[in-house]
Tab-separated table of C-alpha atoms in Angstrom:
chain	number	residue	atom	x	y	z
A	1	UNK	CA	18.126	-3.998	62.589
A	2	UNK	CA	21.655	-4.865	61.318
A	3	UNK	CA	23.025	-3.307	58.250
A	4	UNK	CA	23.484	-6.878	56.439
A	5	UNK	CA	19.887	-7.456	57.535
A	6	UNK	CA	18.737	-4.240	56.265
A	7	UNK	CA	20.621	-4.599	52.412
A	8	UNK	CA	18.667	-8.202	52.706
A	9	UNK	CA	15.358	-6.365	52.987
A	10	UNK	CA	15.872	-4.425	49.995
A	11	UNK	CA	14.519	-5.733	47.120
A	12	UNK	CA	16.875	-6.292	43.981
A	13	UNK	CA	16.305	-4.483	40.755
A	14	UNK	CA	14.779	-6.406	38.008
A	15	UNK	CA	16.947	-8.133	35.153
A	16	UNK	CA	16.770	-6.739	32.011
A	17	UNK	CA	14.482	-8.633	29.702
A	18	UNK	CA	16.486	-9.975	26.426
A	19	UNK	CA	15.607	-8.189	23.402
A	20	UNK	CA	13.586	-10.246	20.538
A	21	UNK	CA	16.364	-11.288	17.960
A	22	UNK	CA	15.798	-11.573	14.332
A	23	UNK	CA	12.254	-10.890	12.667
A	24	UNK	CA	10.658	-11.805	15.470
A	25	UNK	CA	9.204	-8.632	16.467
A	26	UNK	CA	8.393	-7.670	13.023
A	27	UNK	CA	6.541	-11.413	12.955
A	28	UNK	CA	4.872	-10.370	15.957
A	29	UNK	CA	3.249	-7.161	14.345
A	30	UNK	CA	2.493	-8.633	11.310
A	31	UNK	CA	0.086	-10.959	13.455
A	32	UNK	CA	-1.330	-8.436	15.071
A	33	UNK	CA	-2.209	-6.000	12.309
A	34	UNK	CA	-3.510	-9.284	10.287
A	35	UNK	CA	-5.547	-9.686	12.887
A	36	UNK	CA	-6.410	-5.995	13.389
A	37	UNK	CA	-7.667	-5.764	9.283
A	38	UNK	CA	-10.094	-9.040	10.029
A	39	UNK	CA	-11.795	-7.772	12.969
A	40	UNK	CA	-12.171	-4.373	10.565
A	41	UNK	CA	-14.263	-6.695	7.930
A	42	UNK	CA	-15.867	-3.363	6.625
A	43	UNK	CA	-12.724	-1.874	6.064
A	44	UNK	CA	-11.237	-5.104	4.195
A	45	UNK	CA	-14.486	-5.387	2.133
A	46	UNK	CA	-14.639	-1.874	0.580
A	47	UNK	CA	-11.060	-2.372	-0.116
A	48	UNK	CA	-12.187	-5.040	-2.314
A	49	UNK	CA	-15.863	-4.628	-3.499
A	50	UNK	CA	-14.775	-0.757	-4.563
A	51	UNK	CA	-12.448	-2.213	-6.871
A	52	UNK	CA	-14.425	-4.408	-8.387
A	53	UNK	CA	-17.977	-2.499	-8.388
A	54	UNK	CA	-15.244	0.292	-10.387
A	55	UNK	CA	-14.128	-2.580	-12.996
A	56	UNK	CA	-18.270	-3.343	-13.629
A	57	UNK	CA	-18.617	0.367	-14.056
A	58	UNK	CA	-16.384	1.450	-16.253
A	59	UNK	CA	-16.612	-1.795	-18.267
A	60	UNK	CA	-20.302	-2.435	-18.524
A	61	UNK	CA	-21.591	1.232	-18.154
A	62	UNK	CA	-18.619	3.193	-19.818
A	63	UNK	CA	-16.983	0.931	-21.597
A	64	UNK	CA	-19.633	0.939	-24.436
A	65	UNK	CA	-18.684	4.652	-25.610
A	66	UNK	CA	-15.109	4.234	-24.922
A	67	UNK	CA	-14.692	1.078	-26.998
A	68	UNK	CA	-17.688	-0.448	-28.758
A	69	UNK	CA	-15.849	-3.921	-29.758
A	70	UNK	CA	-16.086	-4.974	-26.337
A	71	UNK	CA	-12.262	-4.974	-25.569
A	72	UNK	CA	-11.774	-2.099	-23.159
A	73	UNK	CA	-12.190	-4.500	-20.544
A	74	UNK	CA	-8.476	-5.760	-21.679
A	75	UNK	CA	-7.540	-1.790	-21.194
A	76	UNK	CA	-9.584	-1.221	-17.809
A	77	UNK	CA	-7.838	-4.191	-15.705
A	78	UNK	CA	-4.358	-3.075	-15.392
A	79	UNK	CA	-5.438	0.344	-13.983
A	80	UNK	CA	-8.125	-1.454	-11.592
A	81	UNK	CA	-5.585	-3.654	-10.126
A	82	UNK	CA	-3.328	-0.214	-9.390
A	83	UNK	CA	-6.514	1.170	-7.795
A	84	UNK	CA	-7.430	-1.644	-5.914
A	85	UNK	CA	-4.119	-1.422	-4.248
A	86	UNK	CA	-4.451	2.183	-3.905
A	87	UNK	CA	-7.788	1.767	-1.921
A	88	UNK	CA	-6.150	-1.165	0.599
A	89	UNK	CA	-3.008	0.582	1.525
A	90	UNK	CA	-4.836	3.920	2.340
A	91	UNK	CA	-6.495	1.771	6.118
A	92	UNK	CA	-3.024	1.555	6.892
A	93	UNK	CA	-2.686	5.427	7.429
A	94	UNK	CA	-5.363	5.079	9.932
A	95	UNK	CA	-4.085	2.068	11.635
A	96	UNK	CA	-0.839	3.697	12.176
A	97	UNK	CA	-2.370	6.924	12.944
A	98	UNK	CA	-4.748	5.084	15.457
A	99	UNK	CA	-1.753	3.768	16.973
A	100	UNK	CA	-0.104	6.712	17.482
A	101	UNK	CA	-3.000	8.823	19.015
A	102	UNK	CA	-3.469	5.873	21.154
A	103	UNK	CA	-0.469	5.824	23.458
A	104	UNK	CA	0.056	2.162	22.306
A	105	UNK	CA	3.623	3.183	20.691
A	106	UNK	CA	4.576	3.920	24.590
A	107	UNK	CA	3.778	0.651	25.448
A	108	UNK	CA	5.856	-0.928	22.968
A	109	UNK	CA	8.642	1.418	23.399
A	110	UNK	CA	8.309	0.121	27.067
A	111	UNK	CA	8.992	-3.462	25.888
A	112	UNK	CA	12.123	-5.442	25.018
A	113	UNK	CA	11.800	-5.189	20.908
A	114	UNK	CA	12.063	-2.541	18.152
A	115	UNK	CA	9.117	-0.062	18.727
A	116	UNK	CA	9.768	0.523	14.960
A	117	UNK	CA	8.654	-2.870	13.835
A	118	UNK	CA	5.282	-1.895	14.493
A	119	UNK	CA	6.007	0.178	11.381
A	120	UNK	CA	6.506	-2.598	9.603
A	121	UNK	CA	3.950	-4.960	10.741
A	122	UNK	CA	1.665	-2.315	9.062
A	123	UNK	CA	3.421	-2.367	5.665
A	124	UNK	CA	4.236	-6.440	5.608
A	125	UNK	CA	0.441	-7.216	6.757
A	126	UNK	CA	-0.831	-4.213	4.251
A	127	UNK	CA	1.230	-5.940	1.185
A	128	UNK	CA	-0.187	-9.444	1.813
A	129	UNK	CA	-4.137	-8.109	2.265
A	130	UNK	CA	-3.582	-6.147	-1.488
A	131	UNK	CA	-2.169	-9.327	-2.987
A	132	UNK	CA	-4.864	-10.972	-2.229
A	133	UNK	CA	-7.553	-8.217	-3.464
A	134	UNK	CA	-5.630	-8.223	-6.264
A	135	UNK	CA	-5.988	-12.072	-6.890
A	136	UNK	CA	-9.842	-11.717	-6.620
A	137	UNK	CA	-9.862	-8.598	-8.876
A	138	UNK	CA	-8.076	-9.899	-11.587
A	139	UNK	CA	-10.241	-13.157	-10.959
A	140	UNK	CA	-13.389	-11.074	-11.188
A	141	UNK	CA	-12.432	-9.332	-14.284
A	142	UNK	CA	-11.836	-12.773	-16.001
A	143	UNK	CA	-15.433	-13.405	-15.284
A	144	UNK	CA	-16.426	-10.455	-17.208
A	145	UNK	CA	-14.214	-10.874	-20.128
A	146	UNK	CA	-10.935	-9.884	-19.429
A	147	UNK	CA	-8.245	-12.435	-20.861
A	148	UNK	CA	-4.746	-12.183	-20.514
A	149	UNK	CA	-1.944	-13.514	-22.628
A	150	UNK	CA	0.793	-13.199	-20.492
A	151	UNK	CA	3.535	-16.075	-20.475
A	152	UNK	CA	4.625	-17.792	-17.003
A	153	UNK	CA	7.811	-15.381	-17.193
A	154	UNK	CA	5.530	-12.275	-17.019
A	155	UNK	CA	3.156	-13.207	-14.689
A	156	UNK	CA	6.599	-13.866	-12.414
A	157	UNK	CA	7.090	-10.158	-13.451
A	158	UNK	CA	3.670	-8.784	-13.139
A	159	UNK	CA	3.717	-10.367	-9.606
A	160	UNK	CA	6.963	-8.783	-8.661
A	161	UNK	CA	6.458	-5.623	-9.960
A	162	UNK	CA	2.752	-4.960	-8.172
A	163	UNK	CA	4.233	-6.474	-4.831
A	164	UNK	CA	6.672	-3.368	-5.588
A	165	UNK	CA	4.387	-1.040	-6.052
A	166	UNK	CA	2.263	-1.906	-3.139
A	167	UNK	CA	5.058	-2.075	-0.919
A	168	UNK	CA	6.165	1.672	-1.964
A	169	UNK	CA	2.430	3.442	-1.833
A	170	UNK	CA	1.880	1.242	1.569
A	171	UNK	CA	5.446	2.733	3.293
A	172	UNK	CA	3.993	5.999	1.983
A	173	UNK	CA	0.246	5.787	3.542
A	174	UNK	CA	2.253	4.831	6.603
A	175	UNK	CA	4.139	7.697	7.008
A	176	UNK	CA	1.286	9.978	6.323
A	177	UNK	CA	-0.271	7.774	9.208
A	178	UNK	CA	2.345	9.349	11.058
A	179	UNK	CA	2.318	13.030	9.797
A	180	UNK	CA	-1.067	12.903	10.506
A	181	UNK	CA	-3.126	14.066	13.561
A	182	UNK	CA	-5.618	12.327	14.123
A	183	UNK	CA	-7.311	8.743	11.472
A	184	UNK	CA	-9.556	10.786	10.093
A	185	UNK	CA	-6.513	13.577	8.957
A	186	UNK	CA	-4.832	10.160	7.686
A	187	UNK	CA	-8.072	9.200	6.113
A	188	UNK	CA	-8.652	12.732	4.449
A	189	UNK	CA	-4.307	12.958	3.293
A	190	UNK	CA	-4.806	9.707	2.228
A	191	UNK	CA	-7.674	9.849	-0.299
A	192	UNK	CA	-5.435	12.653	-2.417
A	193	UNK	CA	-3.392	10.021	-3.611
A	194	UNK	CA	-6.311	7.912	-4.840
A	195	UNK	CA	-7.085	10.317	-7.904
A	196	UNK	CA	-3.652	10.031	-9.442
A	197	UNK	CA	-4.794	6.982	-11.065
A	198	UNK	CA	-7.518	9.017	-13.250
A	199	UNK	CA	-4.876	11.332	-13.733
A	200	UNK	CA	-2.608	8.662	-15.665
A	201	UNK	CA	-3.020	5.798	-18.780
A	202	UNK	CA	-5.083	3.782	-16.191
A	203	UNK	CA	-8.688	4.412	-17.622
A	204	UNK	CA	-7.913	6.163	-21.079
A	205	UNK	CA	-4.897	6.670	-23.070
A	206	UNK	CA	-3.206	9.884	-22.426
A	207	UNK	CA	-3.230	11.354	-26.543
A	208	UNK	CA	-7.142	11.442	-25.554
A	209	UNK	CA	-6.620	14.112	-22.842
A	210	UNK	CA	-6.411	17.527	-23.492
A	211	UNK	CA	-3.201	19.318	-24.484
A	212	UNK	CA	-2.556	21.177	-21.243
A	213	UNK	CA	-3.092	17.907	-19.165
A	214	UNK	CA	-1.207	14.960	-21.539
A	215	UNK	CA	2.341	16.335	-19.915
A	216	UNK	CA	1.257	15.385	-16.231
A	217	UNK	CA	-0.330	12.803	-16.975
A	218	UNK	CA	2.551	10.958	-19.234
A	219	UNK	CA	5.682	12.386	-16.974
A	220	UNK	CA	3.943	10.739	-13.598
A	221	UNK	CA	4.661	7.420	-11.394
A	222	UNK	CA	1.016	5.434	-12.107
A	223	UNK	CA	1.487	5.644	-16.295
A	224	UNK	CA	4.753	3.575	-16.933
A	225	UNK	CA	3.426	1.312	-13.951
A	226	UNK	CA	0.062	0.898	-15.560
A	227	UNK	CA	1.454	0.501	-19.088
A	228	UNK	CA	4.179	-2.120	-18.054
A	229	UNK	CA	1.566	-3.952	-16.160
A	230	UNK	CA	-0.615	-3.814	-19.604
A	231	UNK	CA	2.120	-4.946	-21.855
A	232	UNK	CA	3.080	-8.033	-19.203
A	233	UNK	CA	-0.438	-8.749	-19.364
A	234	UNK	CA	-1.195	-8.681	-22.687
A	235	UNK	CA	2.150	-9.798	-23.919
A	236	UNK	CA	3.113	-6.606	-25.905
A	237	UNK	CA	6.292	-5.105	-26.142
A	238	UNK	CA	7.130	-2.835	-23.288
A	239	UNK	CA	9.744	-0.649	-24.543
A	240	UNK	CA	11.230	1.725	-22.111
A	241	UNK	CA	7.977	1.579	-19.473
A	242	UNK	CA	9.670	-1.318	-17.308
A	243	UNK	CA	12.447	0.940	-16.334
A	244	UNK	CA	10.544	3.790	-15.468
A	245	UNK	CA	7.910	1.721	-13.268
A	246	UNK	CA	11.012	0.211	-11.102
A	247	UNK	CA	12.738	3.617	-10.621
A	248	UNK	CA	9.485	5.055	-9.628
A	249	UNK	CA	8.434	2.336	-7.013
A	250	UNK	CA	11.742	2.219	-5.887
A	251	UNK	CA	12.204	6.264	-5.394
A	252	UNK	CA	8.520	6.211	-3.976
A	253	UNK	CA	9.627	3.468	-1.658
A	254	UNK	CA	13.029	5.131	-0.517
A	255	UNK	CA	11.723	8.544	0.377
A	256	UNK	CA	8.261	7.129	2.146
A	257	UNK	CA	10.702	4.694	4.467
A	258	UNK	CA	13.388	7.369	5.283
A	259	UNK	CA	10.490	10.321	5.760
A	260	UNK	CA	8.382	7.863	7.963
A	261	UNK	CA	11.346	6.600	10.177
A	262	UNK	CA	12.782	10.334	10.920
A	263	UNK	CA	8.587	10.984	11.831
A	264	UNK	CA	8.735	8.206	14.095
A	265	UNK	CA	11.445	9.086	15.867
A	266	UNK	CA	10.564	12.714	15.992
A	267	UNK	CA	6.722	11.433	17.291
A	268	UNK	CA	8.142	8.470	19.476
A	269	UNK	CA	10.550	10.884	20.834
A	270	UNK	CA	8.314	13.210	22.343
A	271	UNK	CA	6.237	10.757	24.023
């Protein structure tokens, strides 16, 4: 065998593929967690019937002794809708920490495309399944006497502002996704952050708490959030509430992306 003949019989090396330009990648995960939260119906249905079986309780058991004229309802909503977004962002600390004990984040990493857009599949696809619990909560509590006042203007804002704040507590379930173990670590890390709600304006005004507690519970994120999303609804003035509520989403927001992209290239990394 000739030397020209024996180069010939070698086989060439395979072309690089092209990387995905744009948001197509990202479009790509977004699909595929979509798709990953509807075959999970059980998890997408407690997301929204918890919400919702809380709004009867505290309205129709509860909301008797808090309020007897019947209005607490008008009180209850705002901190329902922060819980029901609460309760659908926690799954995606399991998805992502499903991925990760999976191996599936080598596979990607394999492939021509940002292995960090699966990141972000998570969040986008996690924002778009609490919009729409949110929707049906708010739809839910009209049913059962909730009526707002807000003006076109605020329900703009009251849109914009819970997109926010789902956005921010999603990025953060994420990244404890990441920190995590194992799902059910994420699941367990997770459910902390579900209390802070009952630790804020959400279900009773703070002056009704006791002395030792009103401090936390006026100087954290959920009570400027919950009380701007009141006064949008209800078409009260919001004083200095708005302000707060963005800086908070958007500090939440800003530490949970840079603390989950330095985990996932610390996990990816070691893979």
């Amino acid at each position: 065998m000739t030397i020209a003949s024996a180069a010939a019989s070698v086989p060439a090396p395979p072309l690089p593929r092209p990387r995905l330009r744009g948001l197509r990648a990202e479009g790509i995960f977004v699909g595929r967690s979509l798709r990953q939260s509807l075959r999970d119906g059980e998890s997408l249905l407690m997301a929204i019937m918890l919400p919702v079986m809380l709004m009867l309780m505290f309205t129709w058991v509860f909301g008797g002794a808090i309020d007897p004229s019947g209005a607490y309802v008008d009180y209850v909503v705002p901190g329902i809708i922060l819980t029901c977004a609460g309760f659908g962002a926690s799954s995606t600390a399991v998805y992502v920490a499903g991925d990760m004990r999976t191996g599936i984040i080598d596979r990607f990493r394999t492939m021509p495309l940002r292995a960090g857009a699966v990141l972000t599949g998570h969040v986008v696809a996690s924002v778009l399944r609490n919009l729409v619990a949110t929707a049906i909560v708010i739809g839910v509590g009209v049913l059962v006497g909730f009526r707002p006042r807000a003006t076109v203007w605020e329900w703009i804002a009251l849109t914009g502002l819970i997109a926010l704040y789902i956005l921010a507590i999603t990025y953060l379930f994420a990244a404890i996704g990441l920190a995590a173990r194992s799902p059910e670590g994420a699941n367990g890390y997770g459910f902390v952050l579900l209390f802070l709600p009952y630790l804020s304006s959400a279900f009773v005004p703070v002056a009704s708490m006791p002395g030792w507690l009103q401090p936390v519970a006026a100087h954290q994120p959920i009570t400027p959030i919950v009380e701007t999303i009141r006064g949008l609804l209800s078409d009260a003035p919001l004083q200095g509430d708005p302000w707060w509520a963005l800086g908070w989403c958007l500090a939440i927001l800003l530490i949970a992306a840079v603390w989950g992209a330095w985990l996932f290239r610390r996990k990816a990394a070691r893979r």
